[in-house]
mmCIF file of C-alpha atoms in Angstrom:
data_model
loop_
_atom_site.group_PDB
_atom_site.id
_atom_site.type_symbol
_atom_site.label_atom_id
_atom_site.label_comp_id
_atom_site.label_asym_id
_atom_site.label_seq_id
_atom_site.Cartn_x
_atom_site.Cartn_y
_atom_site.Cartn_z
ATOM 1 C CA MET A 1 0.000 0.000 0.000
ATOM 2 C CA GLY A 2 3.042 2.274 -0.011
ATOM 3 C CA GLY A 3 2.259 3.254 -3.587
ATOM 4 C CA HIS A 4 -1.157 4.532 -2.552
ATOM 5 C CA ARG A 5 0.382 6.577 0.260
ATOM 6 C CA GLU A 6 2.904 8.101 -2.136
ATOM 7 C CA LYS A 7 0.113 8.926 -4.591
ATOM 8 C CA ASP A 8 -1.933 10.569 -1.804
ATOM 9 C CA GLU A 9 1.079 12.607 -0.717
ATOM 10 C CA GLY A 10 1.726 13.509 -4.360
ATOM 11 C CA ASP A 11 -1.897 14.609 -4.764
ATOM 12 C CA ALA A 12 -1.712 16.655 -1.575
ATOM 13 C CA SER A 13 1.403 18.459 -2.807
ATOM 14 C CA LEU A 14 -0.274 19.021 -6.188
ATOM 15 C CA LEU A 15 -3.288 20.532 -4.443
ATOM 16 C CA ARG A 16 -1.022 22.825 -2.423
ATOM 17 C CA ALA A 17 0.621 23.926 -5.679
ATOM 18 C CA VAL A 18 -2.788 24.444 -7.313
ATOM 19 C CA ALA A 19 -3.829 26.563 -4.320
ATOM 20 C CA ALA A 20 -0.750 28.691 -5.005
ATOM 21 C CA GLY A 21 -1.867 29.163 -8.628
ATOM 22 C CA ASP A 22 0.355 26.565 -10.338
ATOM 23 C CA SER A 23 -1.425 25.681 -13.615
ATOM 24 C CA ALA A 24 1.058 22.870 -14.420
ATOM 25 C CA ALA A 25 0.117 21.184 -11.121
ATOM 26 C CA MET A 26 -3.536 21.592 -12.083
ATOM 27 C CA ALA A 27 -2.878 19.900 -15.433
ATOM 28 C CA THR A 28 -1.136 16.998 -13.678
ATOM 29 C CA LEU A 29 -3.995 16.648 -11.197
ATOM 30 C CA TYR A 30 -6.478 16.665 -14.094
ATOM 31 C CA ASP A 31 -4.510 13.975 -15.947
ATOM 32 C CA ARG A 32 -4.454 11.789 -12.823
ATOM 33 C CA HIS A 33 -8.115 12.045 -11.943
ATOM 34 C CA ALA A 34 -10.283 13.145 -14.903
ATOM 35 C CA GLY A 35 -10.547 9.629 -16.375
ATOM 36 C CA TRP A 36 -12.015 7.879 -13.362
ATOM 37 C CA LEU A 37 -14.179 10.883 -12.471
ATOM 38 C CA HIS A 38 -15.609 10.844 -16.001
ATOM 39 C CA ALA A 39 -16.308 7.095 -15.734
ATOM 40 C CA ARG A 40 -18.113 7.446 -12.401
ATOM 41 C CA LEU A 41 -20.141 10.448 -13.568
ATOM 42 C CA THR A 42 -21.139 8.516 -16.695
ATOM 43 C CA ARG A 43 -22.492 5.704 -14.493
ATOM 44 C CA ARG A 44 -24.699 8.296 -12.783
ATOM 45 C CA CYS A 45 -25.752 10.335 -15.814
ATOM 46 C CA ALA A 46 -26.434 9.164 -19.374
ATOM 47 C CA ASP A 47 -26.135 12.648 -20.927
ATOM 48 C CA PRO A 48 -22.525 13.057 -22.138
ATOM 49 C CA GLU A 49 -22.889 16.850 -22.366
ATOM 50 C CA VAL A 50 -23.927 17.068 -18.711
ATOM 51 C CA VAL A 51 -21.050 14.774 -17.731
ATOM 52 C CA ARG A 52 -18.600 16.968 -19.661
ATOM 53 C CA GLU A 53 -19.926 20.150 -18.029
ATOM 54 C CA VAL A 54 -19.900 18.606 -14.547
ATOM 55 C CA LEU A 55 -16.327 17.404 -15.017
ATOM 56 C CA GLN A 56 -15.282 20.871 -16.164
ATOM 57 C CA ASP A 57 -17.122 22.518 -13.241
ATOM 58 C CA THR A 58 -15.451 20.080 -10.854
ATOM 59 C CA PHE A 59 -11.973 21.127 -11.902
ATOM 60 C CA VAL A 60 -12.918 24.818 -11.936
ATOM 61 C CA THR A 61 -14.052 24.323 -8.336
ATOM 62 C CA VAL A 62 -10.784 22.533 -7.522
ATOM 63 C CA TRP A 63 -8.817 25.437 -9.037
ATOM 64 C CA ARG A 64 -10.745 27.932 -6.915
ATOM 65 C CA SER A 65 -10.880 25.949 -3.678
ATOM 66 C CA ALA A 66 -7.737 23.793 -3.572
ATOM 67 C CA GLY A 67 -6.685 25.739 -0.489
ATOM 68 C CA THR A 68 -9.658 24.285 1.406
ATOM 69 C CA HIS A 69 -8.404 20.696 0.990
ATOM 70 C CA ARG A 70 -7.814 19.484 4.537
ATOM 71 C CA GLY A 71 -5.549 16.541 3.798
ATOM 72 C CA GLU A 72 -8.191 13.851 3.267
ATOM 73 C CA GLU A 73 -7.713 11.492 0.319
ATOM 74 C CA ALA A 74 -7.747 13.605 -2.826
ATOM 75 C CA GLY A 75 -9.870 11.087 -4.730
ATOM 76 C CA GLY A 76 -12.657 11.201 -2.163
ATOM 77 C CA TRP A 77 -12.483 14.996 -2.000
ATOM 78 C CA LEU A 78 -12.655 15.306 -5.789
ATOM 79 C CA TRP A 79 -15.577 12.888 -6.004
ATOM 80 C CA THR A 80 -17.500 14.829 -3.346
ATOM 81 C CA ILE A 81 -17.120 17.974 -5.454
ATOM 82 C CA ALA A 82 -18.121 16.140 -8.650
ATOM 83 C CA ALA A 83 -21.200 14.538 -7.033
ATOM 84 C CA ARG A 84 -22.336 17.937 -5.756
ATOM 85 C CA ARG A 85 -21.859 19.503 -9.186
ATOM 86 C CA LEU A 86 -23.919 16.672 -10.700
ATOM 87 C CA ILE A 87 -26.746 17.272 -8.222
ATOM 88 C CA ASP A 88 -26.608 20.995 -9.049
ATOM 89 C CA ALA A 89 -26.713 20.257 -12.793
ATOM 90 C CA ARG A 90 -29.730 17.959 -12.407
ATOM 91 C CA ARG A 91 -31.571 20.533 -10.340
ATOM 92 C CA ALA A 92 -30.846 23.218 -12.939
ATOM 93 C CA GLN A 93 -32.228 20.920 -15.667
ATOM 94 C CA GLU A 94 -35.371 20.259 -13.616
ATOM 95 C CA ARG A 95 -35.910 23.994 -13.019
ATOM 96 C CA ALA A 96 -35.452 24.715 -16.730
ATOM 97 C CA ALA A 97 -37.896 21.933 -17.655
ATOM 98 C CA ARG A 98 -40.493 23.305 -15.221
ATOM 99 C CA LEU A 99 -40.097 26.823 -16.638
ATOM 100 C CA GLU A 100 -40.549 25.524 -20.181
ATOM 101 C CA THR A 101 -43.769 23.704 -19.285
ATOM 102 C CA THR A 102 -45.337 26.307 -16.964
ATOM 103 C CA PRO A 103 -47.499 28.941 -18.682
ATOM 104 C CA ILE A 104 -46.238 32.447 -17.918
ATOM 105 C CA ASP A 105 -49.585 34.178 -18.317
ATOM 106 C CA GLY A 106 -53.086 33.430 -19.414
ATOM 107 C CA PRO A 107 -55.968 31.871 -17.549
ATOM 108 C CA ARG A 108 -55.414 28.844 -15.370
ATOM 109 C CA THR A 109 -57.075 25.800 -16.861
ATOM 110 C CA GLY A 110 -56.915 23.658 -13.752
ATOM 111 C CA TYR A 111 -54.358 21.479 -15.509
ATOM 112 C CA GLU A 112 -50.715 21.973 -14.643
ATOM 113 C CA PRO A 113 -48.056 19.868 -16.329
ATOM 114 C CA ALA A 114 -46.513 17.362 -13.971
ATOM 115 C CA ALA A 115 -43.022 18.216 -12.829
ATOM 116 C CA ALA A 116 -40.373 15.699 -13.730
ATOM 117 C CA THR A 117 -40.288 13.116 -10.962
ATOM 118 C CA PRO A 118 -36.765 12.653 -9.670
ATOM 119 C CA SER A 119 -35.397 9.138 -9.834
ATOM 120 C CA ALA A 120 -34.783 7.168 -6.655
ATOM 121 C CA GLU A 121 -31.066 7.761 -7.080
ATOM 122 C CA GLU A 122 -31.572 11.515 -7.438
ATOM 123 C CA ARG A 123 -33.686 11.557 -4.261
ATOM 124 C CA VAL A 124 -30.988 9.636 -2.397
ATOM 125 C CA LEU A 125 -28.283 12.000 -3.670
ATOM 126 C CA ALA A 126 -30.346 15.031 -2.692
ATOM 127 C CA GLY A 127 -30.947 13.498 0.742
ATOM 128 C CA LEU A 128 -27.254 12.873 1.167
ATOM 129 C CA GLU A 129 -26.545 16.463 0.266
ATOM 130 C CA TYR A 130 -29.333 18.370 1.983
ATOM 131 C CA GLY A 131 -31.495 16.121 4.172
ATOM 132 C CA ASP A 132 -31.080 14.511 7.580
ATOM 133 C CA VAL A 133 -28.787 11.858 6.113
ATOM 134 C CA GLY A 134 -26.507 14.590 4.734
ATOM 135 C CA THR A 135 -26.460 16.324 8.121
ATOM 136 C CA ALA A 136 -25.729 13.023 9.864
ATOM 137 C CA LEU A 137 -22.995 12.190 7.341
ATOM 138 C CA ASP A 138 -21.321 15.520 8.105
ATOM 139 C CA ARG A 139 -21.197 14.521 11.775
ATOM 140 C CA ILE A 140 -19.192 11.337 11.297
ATOM 141 C CA SER A 141 -15.453 11.350 10.813
ATOM 142 C CA PRO A 142 -14.210 12.118 7.273
ATOM 143 C CA GLU A 143 -12.477 8.759 6.753
ATOM 144 C CA LEU A 144 -15.663 6.884 7.647
ATOM 145 C CA ARG A 145 -17.806 9.225 5.540
ATOM 146 C CA GLU A 146 -15.643 8.646 2.444
ATOM 147 C CA VAL A 147 -15.907 4.854 2.796
ATOM 148 C CA LEU A 148 -19.687 5.077 3.194
ATOM 149 C CA ARG A 149 -20.046 7.343 0.168
ATOM 150 C CA ALA A 150 -17.865 5.091 -1.967
ATOM 151 C CA THR A 151 -19.517 1.802 -0.990
ATOM 152 C CA VAL A 152 -23.150 2.860 -0.530
ATOM 153 C CA VAL A 153 -23.686 5.971 -2.657
ATOM 154 C CA ASP A 154 -21.320 5.104 -5.499
ATOM 155 C CA GLY A 155 -21.889 1.363 -5.264
ATOM 156 C CA LEU A 156 -18.190 0.546 -5.440
ATOM 157 C CA THR A 157 -16.918 -2.846 -4.356
ATOM 158 C CA THR A 158 -14.621 -3.182 -1.366
ATOM 159 C CA ARG A 159 -11.677 -3.609 -3.744
ATOM 160 C CA GLU A 160 -12.600 -0.529 -5.815
ATOM 161 C CA THR A 161 -13.056 1.520 -2.649
ATOM 162 C CA ALA A 162 -9.702 0.377 -1.318
ATOM 163 C CA ARG A 163 -8.040 1.369 -4.576
ATOM 164 C CA LEU A 164 -9.799 4.740 -4.684
ATOM 165 C CA LEU A 165 -9.028 5.666 -1.087
ATOM 166 C CA GLY A 166 -5.598 4.047 -0.927
ATOM 167 C CA ILE A 167 -6.357 1.841 2.075
ATOM 168 C CA PRO A 168 -6.392 -1.952 2.585
ATOM 169 C CA GLU A 169 -9.605 -3.852 1.851
ATOM 170 C CA GLY A 170 -9.866 -4.963 5.482
ATOM 171 C CA THR A 171 -9.783 -1.312 6.536
ATOM 172 C CA VAL A 172 -12.596 -0.547 4.087
ATOM 173 C CA LYS A 173 -14.731 -3.284 5.676
ATOM 174 C CA SER A 174 -14.076 -2.208 9.266
ATOM 175 C CA ARG A 175 -14.595 1.480 8.454
ATOM 176 C CA ALA A 176 -17.849 0.675 6.634
ATOM 177 C CA MET A 177 -19.170 -1.135 9.731
ATOM 178 C CA ARG A 178 -18.121 1.727 12.021
ATOM 179 C CA ALA A 179 -19.531 4.288 9.574
ATOM 180 C CA ARG A 180 -22.955 2.621 9.530
ATOM 181 C CA ALA A 181 -23.036 2.509 13.324
ATOM 182 C CA GLU A 182 -21.979 6.160 13.626
ATOM 183 C CA LEU A 183 -24.463 7.211 10.940
ATOM 184 C CA ARG A 184 -27.318 5.418 12.744
ATOM 185 C CA ALA A 185 -26.341 7.118 16.008
ATOM 186 C CA ALA A 186 -26.132 10.532 14.311
ATOM 187 C CA LEU A 187 -29.538 10.009 12.667
ATOM 188 C CA ASP A 188 -31.032 8.958 16.016
ATOM 189 C CA ARG A 189 -29.801 12.230 17.540
ATOM 190 C CA LEU A 190 -31.387 14.199 14.666
ATOM 191 C CA THR A 191 -34.747 12.398 14.660
ATOM 192 C CA PRO A 192 -37.111 13.172 17.540
ATOM 193 C CA SER A 193 -38.623 10.158 19.232
ATOM 194 C CA PRO A 194 -42.386 9.536 18.862
ATOM 195 C CA MET A 195 -42.790 10.478 22.561
ATOM 196 C CA GLY A 196 -41.673 14.042 21.809
ATOM 197 C CA GLY A 197 -38.195 13.969 23.345
ATOM 198 C CA PRO A 198 -34.846 13.363 21.690
ATOM 199 C CA ALA A 199 -34.307 9.884 20.338
#
């Protein structure tokens, strides 16, 4: 696993250079990560134009916010940005579709076109970003959160998660178990009990 550690340290130094405005470091970071980010975005979204725009927005965000990287695995950090940009892009598409189908003026006929129903995956992603699950996820430790996102949200295997995060497969399994327990506890603290008090 030494190679993974060296790659993580290399990514961290690249991100520090990007934060200092080094465009060559940005190009190297792009070359290292754009391929797998594109593949994962494509699994989530069938529209190649949206995938291209999200990938571009992801690296624009990295360029602007590399200084906020706190030392967690670069791959997990990049994927978090990309997943958020994808959610934003889907919401923008939904808003545009609603505007196109909603009459601006004229009498109401009693019939309003149905808004596009988000897919189950889109609802889960939105919940992870903005709902109680997202709040609870923010309350567990970053290394556990990244394992949970990779294995549950992205549907990666233990081996793929280990490769992405640069940790042994056994560590992925133990972190996933701890992450689920911590997430349940965090959700219990957020959800009031039926008796009116805290859970």
